[in-house]
Short mmCIF file of C-alpha atoms in Angstrom, two decimals:
data_model
loop_
_atom_site.label_atom_id
_atom_site.label_comp_id
_atom_site.label_asym_id
_atom_site.label_seq_id
_atom_site.Cartn_x
_atom_site.Cartn_y
_atom_site.Cartn_z
CA MET K 799 -11.19 -24.19 -35.91
CA GLU K 800 -8.12 -25.81 -34.45
CA GLU K 801 -5.07 -24.24 -32.87
CA ILE K 802 -2.43 -23.37 -35.43
CA TYR K 803 1.26 -22.99 -34.68
CA ILE K 804 3.49 -20.93 -36.96
CA ARG K 805 7.04 -22.24 -36.95
CA LYS K 806 8.67 -20.11 -39.59
CA MET K 807 7.97 -16.76 -41.17
CA LYS K 808 9.65 -15.14 -44.15
CA VAL K 809 9.95 -11.38 -44.54
CA LEU K 810 9.38 -10.45 -48.16
CA LYS K 811 10.75 -6.91 -48.04
CA LYS K 812 13.23 -5.40 -45.64
CA PRO K 813 11.82 -2.21 -44.09
CA LYS K 814 13.46 1.00 -45.28
CA PHE K 815 15.47 2.55 -42.46
CA SER K 816 17.48 5.70 -42.91
CA LEU K 817 19.60 6.92 -40.01
CA ALA K 818 19.65 10.43 -41.48
CA THR K 819 15.85 10.59 -41.51
CA LEU K 820 15.69 9.33 -37.94
CA MET K 821 18.18 11.97 -36.80
CA ASP K 822 16.20 14.72 -38.59
CA ILE K 823 13.02 13.69 -36.80
CA HIS K 824 14.68 13.69 -33.40
CA SER K 825 16.69 16.88 -33.98
CA ASP K 826 13.41 18.80 -34.40
CA LYS K 827 12.58 17.80 -30.85
CA TYR K 828 15.64 19.61 -29.50
CA ASN K 829 15.67 22.45 -32.06
CA PRO K 830 12.00 23.34 -32.51
CA VAL K 831 10.92 24.82 -35.82
CA GLU K 832 10.30 28.55 -35.66
CA THR K 833 6.60 29.34 -35.99
CA ALA K 834 5.21 32.19 -38.09
CA ASP K 835 4.18 34.04 -34.91
CA ASP K 836 7.75 33.92 -33.57
CA ALA K 837 9.28 34.93 -36.90
CA MET K 838 7.03 37.97 -37.37
CA GLY K 839 7.01 39.09 -33.77
CA ARG K 840 4.04 39.86 -31.58
CA LYS K 841 1.80 42.89 -31.33
CA VAL K 842 2.64 45.38 -28.61
CA ASP K 843 -0.30 47.12 -26.95
#
């Protein structure tokens, strides 16, 4: 097999990128989702 050089490449489909989706993903990092344990409270002994 010989060395092959690729000079040009064509992208068939542009990737889907939604800024709103990206912001939703990163907003969860700063505003964590409330877990069931936190919502219902904890047992007191």
